[in-house]
Amino acid sequence: MRVVILISGRGSNMQALLEAEYGGVVEFCCVISNKADAAGLQVAAAHGVATEVLEHRAFADRASFDAALAQRIDAYQPDVVVLAGFMRVLTADFVRHYAHRLINVHPALLPAFSGLDTHARALAAGVKLHGCTVHFVTPEVDAGPIIAQAAVPVLADDTPDSLAARVLRQEHRIFPMVLRWLAQGWVNGNGRVNSVPMMPDAALVSPPLMD
Ligand code: GAR
């Protein structure tokens, strides 16, 4: 399975993807950033993966940037395109071009807290569980079929940063897991995962139950 990763910054999710084990069935073709100073570019290069920069600021509008981006991506003939902290809203044309092969990680339990500043908003809402979601991308932002989610407790003394760090650790677990499932052909277009045992009574309770 040929994979192109898009990033905008730090690239810790990209790093988790590059360092995971896939039994030899995943090939990372290129990491593309829309920002030249994205720290993740160095990390990708250190892992021996080709990198490219396509700065959105060089384009007159969203459509022309997305068209150029798709051209760069398609040169690698990827089976899957991964948004790993790629902080741009994509045009419907771009998204449709990659239907069922474009995935994103979002730092909240969608459909709650789509958009930005998810951790501060979760704290403000007083939720006791927060988390992350890996989903297929569709034209409506953060609304595509959900493939996997991980939940973490929200602690009484959490700040947006402490909560973000707890969520990020789970992003780094479920994102490679989903890529592995895609490579194995276990995920259908609605996000349903076959061949994985379900645990109907598994629950993360927060605050925890006391016996
Ligand atoms: C991650 O927390 C990711 O979920 C989030 O940006 C961060 C990127 O970190 N993505 C979004 O908010 C997308 N709307 P990283 O560059 O270290 O992977």
PDB file of N, CA, C and O in Angstrom, residues 4-69:
ATOM      1  N   VAL A   4       1.073   8.540   0.933  1.00  0.00           N
ATOM      2  CA  VAL A   4       1.621   9.908   0.988  1.00  0.00           C
ATOM      3  C   VAL A   4       1.052  10.571   2.234  1.00  0.00           C
ATOM      4  O   VAL A   4      -0.153  10.472   2.507  1.00  0.00           O
ATOM      5  N   ILE A   5       1.920  11.231   3.012  1.00  0.00           N
ATOM      6  CA  ILE A   5       1.495  11.907   4.242  1.00  0.00           C
ATOM      7  C   ILE A   5       1.591  13.415   4.045  1.00  0.00           C
ATOM      8  O   ILE A   5       2.603  13.920   3.540  1.00  0.00           O
ATOM      9  N   LEU A   6       0.550  14.135   4.461  1.00  0.00           N
ATOM     10  CA  LEU A   6       0.563  15.605   4.422  1.00  0.00           C
ATOM     11  C   LEU A   6       0.667  16.141   5.847  1.00  0.00           C
ATOM     12  O   LEU A   6      -0.061  15.685   6.741  1.00  0.00           O
ATOM     13  N   ILE A   7       1.568  17.096   6.057  1.00  0.00           N
ATOM     14  CA  ILE A   7       1.741  17.697   7.384  1.00  0.00           C
ATOM     15  C   ILE A   7       1.782  19.224   7.253  1.00  0.00           C
ATOM     16  O   ILE A   7       1.951  19.771   6.154  1.00  0.00           O
ATOM     17  N   SER A   8       1.671  19.884   8.413  1.00  0.00           N
ATOM     18  CA  SER A   8       1.843  21.342   8.451  1.00  0.00           C
ATOM     19  C   SER A   8       2.847  21.778   9.508  1.00  0.00           C
ATOM     20  O   SER A   8       3.203  22.959   9.553  1.00  0.00           O
ATOM     21  N   GLY A   9       3.243  20.856  10.411  1.00  0.00           N
ATOM     22  CA  GLY A   9       4.052  21.329  11.536  1.00  0.00           C
ATOM     23  C   GLY A   9       4.928  20.260  12.157  1.00  0.00           C
ATOM     24  O   GLY A   9       5.724  19.618  11.479  1.00  0.00           O
ATOM     25  N   ARG A  10       4.708  20.072  13.457  1.00  0.00           N
ATOM     26  CA  ARG A  10       5.552  19.199  14.276  1.00  0.00           C
ATOM     27  C   ARG A  10       5.736  17.787  13.715  1.00  0.00           C
ATOM     28  O   ARG A  10       6.820  17.222  13.757  1.00  0.00           O
ATOM     29  N   GLY A  11       4.649  17.188  13.267  1.00  0.00           N
ATOM     30  CA  GLY A  11       4.763  15.883  12.635  1.00  0.00           C
ATOM     31  C   GLY A  11       4.906  14.705  13.578  1.00  0.00           C
ATOM     32  O   GLY A  11       5.444  13.665  13.193  1.00  0.00           O
ATOM     33  N   SER A  12       4.398  14.831  14.814  1.00  0.00           N
ATOM     34  CA  SER A  12       4.553  13.689  15.725  1.00  0.00           C
ATOM     35  C   SER A  12       3.679  12.514  15.277  1.00  0.00           C
ATOM     36  O   SER A  12       4.075  11.345  15.436  1.00  0.00           O
ATOM     37  N   ASN A  13       2.511  12.787  14.736  1.00  0.00           N
ATOM     38  CA  ASN A  13       1.688  11.681  14.219  1.00  0.00           C
ATOM     39  C   ASN A  13       2.350  11.030  13.008  1.00  0.00           C
ATOM     40  O   ASN A  13       2.354   9.805  12.877  1.00  0.00           O
ATOM     41  N   MET A  14       2.904  11.858  12.139  1.00  0.00           N
ATOM     42  CA  MET A  14       3.659  11.323  10.998  1.00  0.00           C
ATOM     43  C   MET A  14       4.771  10.411  11.485  1.00  0.00           C
ATOM     44  O   MET A  14       4.971   9.308  10.953  1.00  0.00           O
ATOM     45  N   GLN A  15       5.483  10.849  12.518  1.00  0.00           N
ATOM     46  CA  GLN A  15       6.587  10.044  13.058  1.00  0.00           C
ATOM     47  C   GLN A  15       6.065   8.700  13.578  1.00  0.00           C
ATOM     48  O   GLN A  15       6.666   7.648  13.331  1.00  0.00           O
ATOM     49  N   ALA A  16       4.952   8.744  14.295  1.00  0.00           N
ATOM     50  CA  ALA A  16       4.375   7.493  14.810  1.00  0.00           C
ATOM     51  C   ALA A  16       4.020   6.565  13.651  1.00  0.00           C
ATOM     52  O   ALA A  16       4.223   5.343  13.729  1.00  0.00           O
ATOM     53  N   LEU A  17       3.501   7.141  12.567  1.00  0.00           N
ATOM     54  CA  LEU A  17       3.159   6.314  11.396  1.00  0.00           C
ATOM     55  C   LEU A  17       4.411   5.709  10.774  1.00  0.00           C
ATOM     56  O   LEU A  17       4.444   4.527  10.445  1.00  0.00           O
ATOM     57  N   LEU A  18       5.448   6.535  10.617  1.00  0.00           N
ATOM     58  CA  LEU A  18       6.674   6.058   9.963  1.00  0.00           C
ATOM     59  C   LEU A  18       7.358   4.977  10.781  1.00  0.00           C
ATOM     60  O   LEU A  18       8.034   4.104  10.231  1.00  0.00           O
ATOM     61  N   GLU A  19       7.211   5.030  12.110  1.00  0.00           N
ATOM     62  CA  GLU A  19       7.947   4.100  12.978  1.00  0.00           C
ATOM     63  C   GLU A  19       7.162   2.832  13.320  1.00  0.00           C
ATOM     64  O   GLU A  19       7.685   1.952  13.997  1.00  0.00           O
ATOM     65  N   ALA A  20       5.925   2.753  12.866  1.00  0.00           N
ATOM     66  CA  ALA A  20       5.114   1.572  13.195  1.00  0.00           C
ATOM     67  C   ALA A  20       5.465   0.405  12.266  1.00  0.00           C
ATOM     68  O   ALA A  20       6.075   0.592  11.217  1.00  0.00           O
ATOM     69  N   GLU A  21       5.057  -0.768  12.686  1.00  0.00           N
ATOM     70  CA  GLU A  21       5.316  -1.998  11.926  1.00  0.00           C
ATOM     71  C   GLU A  21       4.091  -2.370  11.093  1.00  0.00           C
ATOM     72  O   GLU A  21       2.979  -2.403  11.612  1.00  0.00           O
ATOM     73  N   TYR A  22       4.309  -2.669   9.822  1.00  0.00           N
ATOM     74  CA  TYR A  22       3.189  -3.034   8.953  1.00  0.00           C
ATOM     75  C   TYR A  22       3.440  -4.359   8.228  1.00  0.00           C
ATOM     76  O   TYR A  22       2.774  -4.652   7.231  1.00  0.00           O
ATOM     77  N   GLY A  23       4.441  -5.100   8.675  1.00  0.00           N
ATOM     78  CA  GLY A  23       4.722  -6.377   8.024  1.00  0.00           C
ATOM     79  C   GLY A  23       5.125  -6.230   6.570  1.00  0.00           C
ATOM     80  O   GLY A  23       4.881  -7.124   5.750  1.00  0.00           O
ATOM     81  N   GLY A  24       5.731  -5.101   6.249  1.00  0.00           N
ATOM     82  CA  GLY A  24       6.268  -4.923   4.895  1.00  0.00           C
ATOM     83  C   GLY A  24       5.253  -4.569   3.828  1.00  0.00           C
ATOM     84  O   GLY A  24       5.585  -4.533   2.642  1.00  0.00           O
ATOM     85  N   VAL A  25       3.995  -4.293   4.229  1.00  0.00           N
ATOM     86  CA  VAL A  25       2.981  -4.046   3.195  1.00  0.00           C
ATOM     87  C   VAL A  25       2.678  -2.561   2.999  1.00  0.00           C
ATOM     88  O   VAL A  25       1.816  -2.206   2.188  1.00  0.00           O
ATOM     89  N   VAL A  26       3.358  -1.686   3.735  1.00  0.00           N
ATOM     90  CA  VAL A  26       3.135  -0.247   3.590  1.00  0.00           C
ATOM     91  C   VAL A  26       4.431   0.420   3.135  1.00  0.00           C
ATOM     92  O   VAL A  26       5.501   0.170   3.693  1.00  0.00           O
ATOM     93  N   GLU A  27       4.306   1.258   2.108  1.00  0.00           N
ATOM     94  CA  GLU A  27       5.457   2.021   1.633  1.00  0.00           C
ATOM     95  C   GLU A  27       5.133   3.517   1.712  1.00  0.00           C
ATOM     96  O   GLU A  27       4.144   3.975   1.129  1.00  0.00           O
ATOM     97  N   PHE A  28       5.934   4.249   2.485  1.00  0.00           N
ATOM     98  CA  PHE A  28       5.734   5.694   2.578  1.00  0.00           C
ATOM     99  C   PHE A  28       6.508   6.356   1.435  1.00  0.00           C
ATOM    100  O   PHE A  28       7.733   6.324   1.405  1.00  0.00           O
ATOM    101  N   CYS A  29       5.765   6.939   0.496  1.00  0.00           N
ATOM    102  CA  CYS A  29       6.374   7.472  -0.727  1.00  0.00           C
ATOM    103  C   CYS A  29       6.901   8.875  -0.515  1.00  0.00           C
ATOM    104  O   CYS A  29       7.955   9.237  -1.037  1.00  0.00           O
ATOM    105  N   CYS A  30       6.164   9.692   0.225  1.00  0.00           N
ATOM    106  CA  CYS A  30       6.556  11.094   0.364  1.00  0.00           C
ATOM    107  C   CYS A  30       5.799  11.747   1.509  1.00  0.00           C
ATOM    108  O   CYS A  30       4.669  11.346   1.829  1.00  0.00           O
ATOM    109  N   VAL A  31       6.443  12.727   2.140  1.00  0.00           N
ATOM    110  CA  VAL A  31       5.780  13.600   3.108  1.00  0.00           C
ATOM    111  C   VAL A  31       5.763  14.999   2.487  1.00  0.00           C
ATOM    112  O   VAL A  31       6.812  15.522   2.094  1.00  0.00           O
ATOM    113  N   ILE A  32       4.576  15.578   2.379  1.00  0.00           N
ATOM    114  CA  ILE A  32       4.439  16.899   1.769  1.00  0.00           C
ATOM    115  C   ILE A  32       3.931  17.878   2.825  1.00  0.00           C
ATOM    116  O   ILE A  32       2.961  17.579   3.539  1.00  0.00           O
ATOM    117  N   SER A  33       4.593  19.026   2.929  1.00  0.00           N
ATOM    118  CA  SER A  33       4.163  20.059   3.878  1.00  0.00           C
ATOM    119  C   SER A  33       3.744  21.322   3.130  1.00  0.00           C
ATOM    120  O   SER A  33       4.347  21.676   2.121  1.00  0.00           O
ATOM    121  N   ASN A  34       2.746  21.983   3.667  1.00  0.00           N
ATOM    122  CA  ASN A  34       2.365  23.286   3.090  1.00  0.00           C
ATOM    123  C   ASN A  34       3.148  24.424   3.740  1.00  0.00           C
ATOM    124  O   ASN A  34       2.930  25.582   3.423  1.00  0.00           O
ATOM    125  N   LYS A  35       4.054  24.054   4.661  1.00  0.00           N
ATOM    126  CA  LYS A  35       4.902  25.060   5.309  1.00  0.00           C
ATOM    127  C   LYS A  35       6.359  24.610   5.246  1.00  0.00           C
ATOM    128  O   LYS A  35       6.683  23.497   5.682  1.00  0.00           O
ATOM    129  N   ALA A  36       7.226  25.500   4.773  1.00  0.00           N
ATOM    130  CA  ALA A  36       8.643  25.142   4.597  1.00  0.00           C
ATOM    131  C   ALA A  36       9.326  24.881   5.933  1.00  0.00           C
ATOM    132  O   ALA A  36      10.282  24.110   6.004  1.00  0.00           O
ATOM    133  N   ASP A  37       8.836  25.533   7.002  1.00  0.00           N
ATOM    134  CA  ASP A  37       9.514  25.396   8.298  1.00  0.00           C
ATOM    135  C   ASP A  37       8.888  24.310   9.179  1.00  0.00           C
ATOM    136  O   ASP A  37       9.159  24.256  10.382  1.00  0.00           O
ATOM    137  N   ALA A  38       8.076  23.445   8.614  1.00  0.00           N
ATOM    138  CA  ALA A  38       7.460  22.370   9.409  1.00  0.00           C
ATOM    139  C   ALA A  38       8.553  21.456   9.960  1.00  0.00           C
ATOM    140  O   ALA A  38       9.350  20.880   9.206  1.00  0.00           O
ATOM    141  N   ALA A  39       8.597  21.311  11.279  1.00  0.00           N
ATOM    142  CA  ALA A  39       9.641  20.498  11.918  1.00  0.00           C
ATOM    143  C   ALA A  39       9.582  19.049  11.450  1.00  0.00           C
ATOM    144  O   ALA A  39      10.601  18.356  11.388  1.00  0.00           O
ATOM    145  N   GLY A  40       8.403  18.579  11.097  1.00  0.00           N
ATOM    146  CA  GLY A  40       8.246  17.192  10.672  1.00  0.00           C
ATOM    147  C   GLY A  40       9.032  16.848   9.414  1.00  0.00           C
ATOM    148  O   GLY A  40       9.337  15.671   9.180  1.00  0.00           O
ATOM    149  N   LEU A  41       9.368  17.838   8.608  1.00  0.00           N
ATOM    150  CA  LEU A  41      10.105  17.556   7.369  1.00  0.00           C
ATOM    151  C   LEU A  41      11.463  16.929   7.666  1.00  0.00           C
ATOM    152  O   LEU A  41      11.894  15.996   6.990  1.00  0.00           O
ATOM    153  N   GLN A  42      12.137  17.455   8.710  1.00  0.00           N
ATOM    154  CA  GLN A  42      13.438  16.902   9.091  1.00  0.00           C
ATOM    155  C   GLN A  42      13.284  15.465   9.604  1.00  0.00           C
ATOM    156  O   GLN A  42      14.118  14.607   9.329  1.00  0.00           O
ATOM    157  N   VAL A  43      12.235  15.256  10.360  1.00  0.00           N
ATOM    158  CA  VAL A  43      11.994  13.915  10.912  1.00  0.00           C
ATOM    159  C   VAL A  43      11.770  12.926   9.770  1.00  0.00           C
ATOM    160  O   VAL A  43      12.320  11.818   9.766  1.00  0.00           O
ATOM    161  N   ALA A  44      10.985  13.333   8.774  1.00  0.00           N
ATOM    162  CA  ALA A  44      10.720  12.447   7.631  1.00  0.00           C
ATOM    163  C   ALA A  44      12.020  12.130   6.897  1.00  0.00           C
ATOM    164  O   ALA A  44      12.296  10.970   6.567  1.00  0.00           O
ATOM    165  N   ALA A  45      12.830  13.173   6.658  1.00  0.00           N
ATOM    166  CA  ALA A  45      14.096  12.965   5.947  1.00  0.00           C
ATOM    167  C   ALA A  45      14.997  12.017   6.732  1.00  0.00           C
ATOM    168  O   ALA A  45      15.640  11.139   6.153  1.00  0.00           O
ATOM    169  N   ALA A  46      15.009  12.177   8.078  1.00  0.00           N
ATOM    170  CA  ALA A  46      15.842  11.308   8.910  1.00  0.00           C
ATOM    171  C   ALA A  46      15.375   9.852   8.831  1.00  0.00           C
ATOM    172  O   ALA A  46      16.140   8.935   9.100  1.00  0.00           O
ATOM    173  N   HIS A  47      14.108   9.655   8.458  1.00  0.00           N
ATOM    174  CA  HIS A  47      13.596   8.292   8.284  1.00  0.00           C
ATOM    175  C   HIS A  47      13.747   7.818   6.840  1.00  0.00           C
ATOM    176  O   HIS A  47      13.199   6.772   6.459  1.00  0.00           O
ATOM    177  N   GLY A  48      14.437   8.610   6.046  1.00  0.00           N
ATOM    178  CA  GLY A  48      14.698   8.192   4.668  1.00  0.00           C
ATOM    179  C   GLY A  48      13.510   8.339   3.735  1.00  0.00           C
ATOM    180  O   GLY A  48      13.459   7.703   2.679  1.00  0.00           O
ATOM    181  N   VAL A  49      12.544   9.190   4.121  1.00  0.00           N
ATOM    182  CA  VAL A  49      11.357   9.389   3.280  1.00  0.00           C
ATOM    183  C   VAL A  49      11.517  10.704   2.508  1.00  0.00           C
ATOM    184  O   VAL A  49      11.952  11.718   3.067  1.00  0.00           O
ATOM    185  N   ALA A  50      11.157  10.688   1.238  1.00  0.00           N
ATOM    186  CA  ALA A  50      11.228  11.898   0.406  1.00  0.00           C
ATOM    187  C   ALA A  50      10.317  12.972   0.979  1.00  0.00           C
ATOM    188  O   ALA A  50       9.256  12.669   1.537  1.00  0.00           O
ATOM    189  N   THR A  51      10.738  14.216   0.881  1.00  0.00           N
ATOM    190  CA  THR A  51       9.907  15.324   1.363  1.00  0.00           C
ATOM    191  C   THR A  51       9.726  16.354   0.254  1.00  0.00           C
ATOM    192  O   THR A  51      10.588  16.519  -0.603  1.00  0.00           O
ATOM    193  N   GLU A  52       8.588  17.032   0.314  1.00  0.00           N
ATOM    194  CA  GLU A  52       8.321  18.130  -0.611  1.00  0.00           C
ATOM    195  C   GLU A  52       7.619  19.234   0.160  1.00  0.00           C
ATOM    196  O   GLU A  52       6.896  18.963   1.133  1.00  0.00           O
ATOM    197  N   VAL A  53       7.822  20.461  -0.287  1.00  0.00           N
ATOM    198  CA  VAL A  53       7.117  21.612   0.285  1.00  0.00           C
ATOM    199  C   VAL A  53       6.293  22.256  -0.820  1.00  0.00           C
ATOM    200  O   VAL A  53       6.789  22.484  -1.920  1.00  0.00           O
ATOM    201  N   LEU A  54       5.036  22.506  -0.508  1.00  0.00           N
ATOM    202  CA  LEU A  54       4.181  23.251  -1.438  1.00  0.00           C
ATOM    203  C   LEU A  54       3.468  24.309  -0.598  1.00  0.00           C
ATOM    204  O   LEU A  54       2.515  23.995   0.122  1.00  0.00           O
ATOM    205  N   GLU A  55       3.970  25.522  -0.674  1.00  0.00           N
ATOM    206  CA  GLU A  55       3.453  26.572   0.211  1.00  0.00           C
ATOM    207  C   GLU A  55       2.130  27.129  -0.328  1.00  0.00           C
ATOM    208  O   GLU A  55       2.086  27.635  -1.449  1.00  0.00           O
ATOM    209  N   HIS A  56       1.110  27.046   0.517  1.00  0.00           N
ATOM    210  CA  HIS A  56      -0.204  27.505   0.041  1.00  0.00           C
ATOM    211  C   HIS A  56      -0.202  29.003  -0.235  1.00  0.00           C
ATOM    212  O   HIS A  56      -0.963  29.491  -1.059  1.00  0.00           O
ATOM    213  N   ARG A  57       0.704  29.724   0.461  1.00  0.00           N
ATOM    214  CA  ARG A  57       0.720  31.186   0.283  1.00  0.00           C
ATOM    215  C   ARG A  57       1.117  31.600  -1.135  1.00  0.00           C
ATOM    216  O   ARG A  57       0.856  32.703  -1.565  1.00  0.00           O
ATOM    217  N   ALA A  58       1.744  30.679  -1.856  1.00  0.00           N
ATOM    218  CA  ALA A  58       2.167  31.002  -3.231  1.00  0.00           C
ATOM    219  C   ALA A  58       1.014  30.933  -4.225  1.00  0.00           C
ATOM    220  O   ALA A  58       1.188  31.268  -5.395  1.00  0.00           O
ATOM    221  N   PHE A  59      -0.171  30.534  -3.740  1.00  0.00           N
ATOM    222  CA  PHE A  59      -1.297  30.339  -4.661  1.00  0.00           C
ATOM    223  C   PHE A  59      -2.381  31.382  -4.424  1.00  0.00           C
ATOM    224  O   PHE A  59      -2.591  31.817  -3.289  1.00  0.00           O
ATOM    225  N   ALA A  60      -3.053  31.729  -5.502  1.00  0.00           N
ATOM    226  CA  ALA A  60      -4.053  32.805  -5.443  1.00  0.00           C
ATOM    227  C   ALA A  60      -5.274  32.380  -4.643  1.00  0.00           C
ATOM    228  O   ALA A  60      -5.877  33.188  -3.939  1.00  0.00           O
ATOM    229  N   ASP A  61      -5.638  31.126  -4.735  1.00  0.00           N
ATOM    230  CA  ASP A  61      -6.847  30.699  -4.017  1.00  0.00           C
ATOM    231  C   ASP A  61      -6.735  29.218  -3.631  1.00  0.00           C
ATOM    232  O   ASP A  61      -5.814  28.510  -4.033  1.00  0.00           O
ATOM    233  N   ARG A  62      -7.694  28.805  -2.854  1.00  0.00           N
ATOM    234  CA  ARG A  62      -7.710  27.438  -2.318  1.00  0.00           C
ATOM    235  C   ARG A  62      -7.749  26.404  -3.448  1.00  0.00           C
ATOM    236  O   ARG A  62      -7.048  25.386  -3.408  1.00  0.00           O
ATOM    237  N   ALA A  63      -8.561  26.681  -4.473  1.00  0.00           N
ATOM    238  CA  ALA A  63      -8.726  25.694  -5.551  1.00  0.00           C
ATOM    239  C   ALA A  63      -7.415  25.470  -6.296  1.00  0.00           C
ATOM    240  O   ALA A  63      -7.072  24.324  -6.633  1.00  0.00           O
ATOM    241  N   SER A  64      -6.667  26.542  -6.548  1.00  0.00           N
ATOM    242  CA  SER A  64      -5.428  26.359  -7.324  1.00  0.00           C
ATOM    243  C   SER A  64      -4.367  25.662  -6.471  1.00  0.00           C
ATOM    244  O   SER A  64      -3.598  24.838  -6.982  1.00  0.00           O
ATOM    245  N   PHE A  65      -4.329  25.955  -5.173  1.00  0.00           N
ATOM    246  CA  PHE A  65      -3.395  25.221  -4.301  1.00  0.00           C
ATOM    247  C   PHE A  65      -3.755  23.738  -4.269  1.00  0.00           C
ATOM    248  O   PHE A  65      -2.877  22.870  -4.445  1.00  0.00           O
ATOM    249  N   ASP A  66      -5.017  23.446  -4.073  1.00  0.00           N
ATOM    250  CA  ASP A  66      -5.425  22.047  -3.966  1.00  0.00           C
ATOM    251  C   ASP A  66      -5.149  21.280  -5.261  1.00  0.00           C
ATOM    252  O   ASP A  66      -4.767  20.106  -5.231  1.00  0.00           O
ATOM    253  N   ALA A  67      -5.339  21.953  -6.403  1.00  0.00           N
ATOM    254  CA  ALA A  67      -5.079  21.292  -7.693  1.00  0.00           C
ATOM    255  C   ALA A  67      -3.593  20.971  -7.821  1.00  0.00           C
ATOM    256  O   ALA A  67      -3.211  19.873  -8.250  1.00  0.00           O
ATOM    257  N   ALA A  68      -2.750  21.923  -7.418  1.00  0.00           N
ATOM    258  CA  ALA A  68      -1.298  21.688  -7.492  1.00  0.00           C
ATOM    259  C   ALA A  68      -0.881  20.598  -6.505  1.00  0.00           C
ATOM    260  O   ALA A  68      -0.028  19.757  -6.814  1.00  0.00           O
ATOM    261  N   LEU A  69      -1.507  20.607  -5.349  1.00  0.00           N
ATOM    262  CA  LEU A  69      -1.190  19.591  -4.339  1.00  0.00           C
ATOM    263  C   LEU A  69      -1.568  18.199  -4.854  1.00  0.00           C
ATOM    264  O   LEU A  69      -0.793  17.243  -4.734  1.00  0.00           O
TER     265      LEU A  69
END
